[in-house]
Coordinates of C-alpha atoms and ligand atoms in Angstrom, one line a residue:
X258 CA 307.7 118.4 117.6
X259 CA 305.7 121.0 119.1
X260 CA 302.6 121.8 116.6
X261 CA 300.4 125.0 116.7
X262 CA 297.2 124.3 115.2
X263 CA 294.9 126.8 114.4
X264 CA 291.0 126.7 113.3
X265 CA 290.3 123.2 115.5
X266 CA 286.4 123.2 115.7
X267 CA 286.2 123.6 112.1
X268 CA 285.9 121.0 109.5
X269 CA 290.0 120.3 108.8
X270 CA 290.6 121.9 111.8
X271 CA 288.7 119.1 113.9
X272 CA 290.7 116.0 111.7
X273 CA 294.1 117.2 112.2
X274 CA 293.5 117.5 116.1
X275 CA 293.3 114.0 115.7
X276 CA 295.6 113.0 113.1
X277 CA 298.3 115.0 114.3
X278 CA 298.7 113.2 117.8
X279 CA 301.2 110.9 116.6
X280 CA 303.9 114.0 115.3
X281 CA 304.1 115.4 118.5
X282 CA 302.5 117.6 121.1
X283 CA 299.6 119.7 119.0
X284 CA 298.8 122.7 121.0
X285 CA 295.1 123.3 118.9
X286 CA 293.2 126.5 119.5
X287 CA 289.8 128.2 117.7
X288 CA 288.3 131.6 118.4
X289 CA 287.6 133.0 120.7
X290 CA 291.0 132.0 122.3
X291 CA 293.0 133.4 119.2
X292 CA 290.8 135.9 117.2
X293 CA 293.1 136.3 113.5
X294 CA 291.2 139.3 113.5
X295 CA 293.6 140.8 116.1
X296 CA 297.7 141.0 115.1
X297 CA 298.0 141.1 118.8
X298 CA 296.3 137.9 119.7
X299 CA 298.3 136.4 116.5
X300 CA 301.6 137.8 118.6
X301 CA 301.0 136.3 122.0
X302 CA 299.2 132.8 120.8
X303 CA 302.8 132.1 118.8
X304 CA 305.6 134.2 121.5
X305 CA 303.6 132.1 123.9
X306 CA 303.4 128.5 122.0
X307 CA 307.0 128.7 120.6
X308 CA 306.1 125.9 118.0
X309 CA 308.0 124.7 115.2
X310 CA 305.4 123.7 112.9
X311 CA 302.3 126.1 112.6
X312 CA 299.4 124.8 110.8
X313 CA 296.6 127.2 110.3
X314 CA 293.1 125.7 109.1
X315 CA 290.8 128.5 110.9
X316 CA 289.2 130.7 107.8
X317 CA 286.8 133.0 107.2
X318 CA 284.5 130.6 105.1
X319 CA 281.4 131.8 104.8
X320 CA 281.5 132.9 100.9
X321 CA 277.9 134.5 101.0
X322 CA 278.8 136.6 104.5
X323 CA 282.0 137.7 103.6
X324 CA 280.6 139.8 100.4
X325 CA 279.1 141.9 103.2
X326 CA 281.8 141.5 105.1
X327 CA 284.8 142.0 103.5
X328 CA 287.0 143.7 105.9
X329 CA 286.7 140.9 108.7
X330 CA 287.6 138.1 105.4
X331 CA 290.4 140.3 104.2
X332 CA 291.5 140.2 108.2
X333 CA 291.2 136.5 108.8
X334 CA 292.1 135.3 105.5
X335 CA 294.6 137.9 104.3
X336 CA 296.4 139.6 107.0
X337 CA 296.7 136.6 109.6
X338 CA 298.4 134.6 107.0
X339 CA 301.1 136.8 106.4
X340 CA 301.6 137.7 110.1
X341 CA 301.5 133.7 111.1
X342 CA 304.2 133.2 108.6
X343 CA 305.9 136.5 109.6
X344 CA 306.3 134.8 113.1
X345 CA 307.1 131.4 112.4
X346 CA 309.8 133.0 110.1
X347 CA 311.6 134.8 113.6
X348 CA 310.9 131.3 115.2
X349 CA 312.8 129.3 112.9
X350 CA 309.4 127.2 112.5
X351 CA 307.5 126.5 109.2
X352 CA 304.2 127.1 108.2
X353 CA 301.3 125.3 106.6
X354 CA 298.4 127.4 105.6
X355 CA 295.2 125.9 103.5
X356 CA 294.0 127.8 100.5
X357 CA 291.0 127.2 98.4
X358 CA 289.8 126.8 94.0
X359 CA 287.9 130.2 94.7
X360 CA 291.2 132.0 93.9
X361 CA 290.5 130.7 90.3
X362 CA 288.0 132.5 88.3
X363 CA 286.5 129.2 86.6
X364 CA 286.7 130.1 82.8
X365 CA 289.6 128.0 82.0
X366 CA 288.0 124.9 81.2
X367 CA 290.6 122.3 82.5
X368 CA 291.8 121.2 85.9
X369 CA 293.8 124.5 87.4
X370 CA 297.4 123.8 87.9
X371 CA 299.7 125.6 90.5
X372 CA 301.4 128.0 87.6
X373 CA 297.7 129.4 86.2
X374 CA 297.0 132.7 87.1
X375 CA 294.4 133.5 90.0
X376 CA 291.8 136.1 89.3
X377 CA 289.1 135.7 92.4
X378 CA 285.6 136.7 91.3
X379 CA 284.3 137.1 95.0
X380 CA 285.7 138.9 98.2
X381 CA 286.2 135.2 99.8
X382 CA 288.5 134.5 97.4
X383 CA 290.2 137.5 97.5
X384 CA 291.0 137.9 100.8
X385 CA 292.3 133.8 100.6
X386 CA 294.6 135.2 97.6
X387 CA 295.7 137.6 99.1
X388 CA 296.5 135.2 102.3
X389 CA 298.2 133.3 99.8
X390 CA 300.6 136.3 98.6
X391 CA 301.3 137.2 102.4
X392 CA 302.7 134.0 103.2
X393 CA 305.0 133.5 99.9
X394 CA 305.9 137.1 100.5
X395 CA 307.6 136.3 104.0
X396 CA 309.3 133.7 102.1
X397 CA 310.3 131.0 105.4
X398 CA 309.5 127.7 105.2
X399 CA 306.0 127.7 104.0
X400 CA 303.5 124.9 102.3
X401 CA 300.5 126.8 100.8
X402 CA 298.0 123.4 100.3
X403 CA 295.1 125.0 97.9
X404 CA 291.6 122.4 98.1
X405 CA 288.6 122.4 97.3
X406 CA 284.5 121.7 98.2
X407 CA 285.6 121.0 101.8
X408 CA 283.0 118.5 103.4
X409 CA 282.4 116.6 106.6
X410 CA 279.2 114.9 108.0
X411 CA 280.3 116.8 111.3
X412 CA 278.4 120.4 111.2
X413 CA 277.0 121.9 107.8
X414 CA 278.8 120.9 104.7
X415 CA 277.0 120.6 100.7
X416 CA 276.8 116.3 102.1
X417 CA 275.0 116.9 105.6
X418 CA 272.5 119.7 103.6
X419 CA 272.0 117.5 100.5
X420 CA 271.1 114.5 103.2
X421 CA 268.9 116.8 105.6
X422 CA 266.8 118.2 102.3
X423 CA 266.1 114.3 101.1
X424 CA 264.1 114.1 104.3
X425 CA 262.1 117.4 103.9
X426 CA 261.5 117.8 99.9
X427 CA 260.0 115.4 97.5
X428 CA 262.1 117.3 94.7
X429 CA 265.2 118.7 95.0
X430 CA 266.9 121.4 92.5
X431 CA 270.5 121.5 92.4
X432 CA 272.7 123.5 90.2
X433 CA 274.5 121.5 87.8
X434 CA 277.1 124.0 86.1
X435 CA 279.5 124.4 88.8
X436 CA 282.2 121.9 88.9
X437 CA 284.9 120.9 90.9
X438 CA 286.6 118.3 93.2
X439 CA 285.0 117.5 96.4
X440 CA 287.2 116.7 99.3
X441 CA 286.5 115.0 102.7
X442 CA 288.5 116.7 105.3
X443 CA 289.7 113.8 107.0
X444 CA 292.1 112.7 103.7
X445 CA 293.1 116.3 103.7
X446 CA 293.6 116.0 107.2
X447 CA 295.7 112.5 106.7
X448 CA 297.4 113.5 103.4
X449 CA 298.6 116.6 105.6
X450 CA 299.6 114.6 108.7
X451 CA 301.8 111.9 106.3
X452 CA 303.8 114.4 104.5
X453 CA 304.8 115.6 107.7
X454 CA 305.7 112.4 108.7
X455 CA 307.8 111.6 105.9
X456 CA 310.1 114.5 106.9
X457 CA 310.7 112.7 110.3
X458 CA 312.9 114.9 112.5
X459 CA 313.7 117.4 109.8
X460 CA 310.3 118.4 109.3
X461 CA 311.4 122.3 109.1
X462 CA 313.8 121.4 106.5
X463 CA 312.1 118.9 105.0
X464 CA 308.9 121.8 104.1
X465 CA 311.9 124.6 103.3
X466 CA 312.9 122.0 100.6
X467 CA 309.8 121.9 99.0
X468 CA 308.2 125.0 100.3
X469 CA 305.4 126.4 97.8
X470 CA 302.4 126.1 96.3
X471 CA 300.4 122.6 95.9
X472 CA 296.6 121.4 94.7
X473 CA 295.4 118.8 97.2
X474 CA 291.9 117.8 96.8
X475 CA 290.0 115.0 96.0
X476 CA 290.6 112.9 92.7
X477 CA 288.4 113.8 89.6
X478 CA 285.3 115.9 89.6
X479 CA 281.9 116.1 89.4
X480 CA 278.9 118.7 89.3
X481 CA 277.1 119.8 92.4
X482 CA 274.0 117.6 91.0
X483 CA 275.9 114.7 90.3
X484 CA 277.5 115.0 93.6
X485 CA 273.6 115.5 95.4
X486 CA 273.2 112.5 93.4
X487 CA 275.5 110.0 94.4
X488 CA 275.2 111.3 98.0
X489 CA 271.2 110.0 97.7
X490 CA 272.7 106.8 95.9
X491 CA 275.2 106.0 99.0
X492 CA 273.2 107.3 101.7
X493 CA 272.7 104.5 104.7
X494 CA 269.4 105.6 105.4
X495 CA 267.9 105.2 102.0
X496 CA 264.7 104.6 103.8
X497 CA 263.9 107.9 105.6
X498 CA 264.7 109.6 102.3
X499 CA 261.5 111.7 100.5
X500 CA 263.2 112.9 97.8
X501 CA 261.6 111.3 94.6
X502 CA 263.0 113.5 91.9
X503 CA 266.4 115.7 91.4
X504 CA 266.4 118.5 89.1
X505 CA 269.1 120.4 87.2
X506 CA 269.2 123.7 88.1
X507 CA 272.2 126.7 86.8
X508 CA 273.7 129.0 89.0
X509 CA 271.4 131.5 87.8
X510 CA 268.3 130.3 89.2
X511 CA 269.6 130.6 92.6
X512 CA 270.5 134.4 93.0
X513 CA 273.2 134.3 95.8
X514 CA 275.1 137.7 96.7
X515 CA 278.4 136.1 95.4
X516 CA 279.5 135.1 91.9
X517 CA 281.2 131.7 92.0
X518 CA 283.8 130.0 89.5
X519 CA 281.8 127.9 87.4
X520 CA 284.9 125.2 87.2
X521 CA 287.4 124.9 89.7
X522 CA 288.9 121.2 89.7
X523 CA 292.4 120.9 90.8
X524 CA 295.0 119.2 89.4
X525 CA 297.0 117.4 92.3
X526 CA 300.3 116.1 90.1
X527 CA 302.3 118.5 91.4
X528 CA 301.4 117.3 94.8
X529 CA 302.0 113.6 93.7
X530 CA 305.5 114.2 91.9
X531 CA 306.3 116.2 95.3
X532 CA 305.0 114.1 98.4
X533 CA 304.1 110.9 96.7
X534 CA 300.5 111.0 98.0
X535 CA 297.4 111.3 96.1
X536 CA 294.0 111.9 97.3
X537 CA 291.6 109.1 96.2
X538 CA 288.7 109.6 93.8
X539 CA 285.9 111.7 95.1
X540 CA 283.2 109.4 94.6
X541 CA 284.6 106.2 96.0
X542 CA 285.4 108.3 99.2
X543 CA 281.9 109.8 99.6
X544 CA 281.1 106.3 99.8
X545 CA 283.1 105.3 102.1
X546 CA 282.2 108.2 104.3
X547 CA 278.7 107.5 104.4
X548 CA 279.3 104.0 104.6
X549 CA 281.5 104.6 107.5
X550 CA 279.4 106.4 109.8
X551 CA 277.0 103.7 109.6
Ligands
NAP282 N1 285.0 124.6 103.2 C1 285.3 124.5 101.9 O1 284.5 124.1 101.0 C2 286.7 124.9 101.5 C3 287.0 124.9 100.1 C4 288.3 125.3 99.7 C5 289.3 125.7 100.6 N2 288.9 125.7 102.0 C6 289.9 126.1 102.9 O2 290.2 125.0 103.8 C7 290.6 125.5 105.1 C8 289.7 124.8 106.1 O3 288.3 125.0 105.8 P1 287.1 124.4 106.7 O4 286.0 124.1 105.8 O5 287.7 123.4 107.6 O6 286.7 125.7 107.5 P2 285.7 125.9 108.7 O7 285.0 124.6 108.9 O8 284.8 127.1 108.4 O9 286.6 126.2 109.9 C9 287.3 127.4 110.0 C10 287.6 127.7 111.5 O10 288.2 129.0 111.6 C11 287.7 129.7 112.7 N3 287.7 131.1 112.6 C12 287.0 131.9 111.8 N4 287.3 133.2 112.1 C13 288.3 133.2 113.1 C14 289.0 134.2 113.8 N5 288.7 135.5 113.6 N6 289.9 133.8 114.7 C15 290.1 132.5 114.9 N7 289.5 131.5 114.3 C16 288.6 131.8 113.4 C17 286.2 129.2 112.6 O11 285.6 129.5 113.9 P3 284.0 129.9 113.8 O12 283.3 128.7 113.4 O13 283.8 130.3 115.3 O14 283.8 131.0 112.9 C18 286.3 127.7 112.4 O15 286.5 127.0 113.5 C19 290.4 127.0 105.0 O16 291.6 127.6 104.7 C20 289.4 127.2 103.9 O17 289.6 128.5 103.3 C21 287.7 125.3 102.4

């Protein structure tokens, strides 16, 4: 199978280069050698690739930015989508885009499920809706995966930050009223590259079959605190740490240009009833990660 994979230097991006090896021949490209600013760049990159799986992890991610930015998020995150699966529609080949909790406004209360209605509360997550809507809209063969708190220990993620401050502040304020389910990006990366692999040689069928929306994200949830927390508890390097005390903070004391959904956990069932695979529980993983990389 010939794989286009989009977004490869970022966090997901950088996993499924790997993970992917097995399926095929993975043709992976980043900016600046497809800009999903341009439709015409979007054009060649696929006429030229000819792939029959396209898997498109490259975003416009930076939530803060993109409230000043919102034209180059709504391009990135809302038109390329729709193109991408506008092309891989004429191809014959399917499409598996990555979409995010921020779609959610946070006020529900409960883990979201696939059929609740999104209502963004920032430009990020409106321009990834209306990604989202693109995509189903073409209506090929299409998985939209939605996930959430994406981290890695490779470049700047909440972990990496969390870890860097415990060597430079003796107290640490986090906020403690957002919620959601933290999600390394290898698993995301693996869960990805397994359902794939379950459709063998029909992979195009095998997605057209079950083409749609699915939750995939790590098991359970926390708060951003408890989440600093147990990233102090499991760190290696307990030693170099400064950090003596971790405060609660709210959302509130940390004035940010963009509103964010208070509670956005995921609830994966849908996911599970579909591929068979579930994500394991966030906290045992973030162990395991930081155990890992020992
Ligand atoms: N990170 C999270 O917490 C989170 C949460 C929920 C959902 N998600 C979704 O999960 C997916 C993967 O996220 P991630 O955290 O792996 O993202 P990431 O690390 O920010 O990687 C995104 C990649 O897309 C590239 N990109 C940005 N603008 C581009 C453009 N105009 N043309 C081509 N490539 C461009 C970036 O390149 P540059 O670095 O050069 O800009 C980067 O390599 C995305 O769909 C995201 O919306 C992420």
């Amino acid at each position: 199978m010939r794989i286009l994979l989009l977004g490869k230097h970022g966090q997901l991006g950088w996993e499924l280069h790997r993970t992917l090896q097995p399926l095929g021949e993975v043709i992976a490209l980043d900016y600046p050698e497809i800009d999903l600013t341009s439709p015409d760049s979007i054009r060649v990159t696929v006429l030229k690739s000819q792939p029959e799986l396209i898997i498109n992890a490259a975003a416009y991610t930076d939530v803060d930015r993109a409230e000043s930015e919102p034209e180059i998020a709504m391009a990135v995150n809302g038109l390329a989508p729709g193109l991408l699966a506008e092309q891989a529609k004429a191809l014959g080949a399917a499409l598996i885009h990555y979409s995010t909790d921020y779609v959610f406004d946070g006020k529900k209360g409960s883990p979201y499920v696939e059929t609740d209605t999104p209502n963004p509360i920032n430009v990020y997550g409106r321009s990834k809706l209306e990604g989202e809507r693109s995509v189903s809209q073409v209506n090929g063969s299409y998985l939209i995966l939605r996930t959430s708190w994406v981290y890695s220990l490779r470049g700047e993620s909440f972990v990496t930050k969390v870890l860097s401050w415990a060597r430079e502040q003796e107290t640490l304020r986090i906020v403690g009223d957002q919620i959601g389910s933290p999600t390394w990006a290898r698993m995301l990366a693996e869960a990805t590259t397994e359902l794939l692999a379950a459709g063998r040689d029909e992979v195009i069928g095998w997605i057209d079959e079950r083409k749609g929306f699915y939750h995939l994200a790590g098991s359970g949830s926390t708060s951003r605190l408890d989440w600093a927390r147990a990233t102090l508890r499991y760190d290696p390097d307990k030693d170099s740490q400064i950090t003596r005390t971790i405060m609660p903070a709210l959302s509130a004391d940390f004035p940010t240009p963009t509103e964010r959904p208070l509670f956005s956990a995921l609830n994966c069932d849908h996911f599970m009833e579909t591929f068979n695979l579930r994500l394991p529980d966030w906290e045992s993983t973030l162990r395991l990660v930081l155990d890992y990389t020992q």
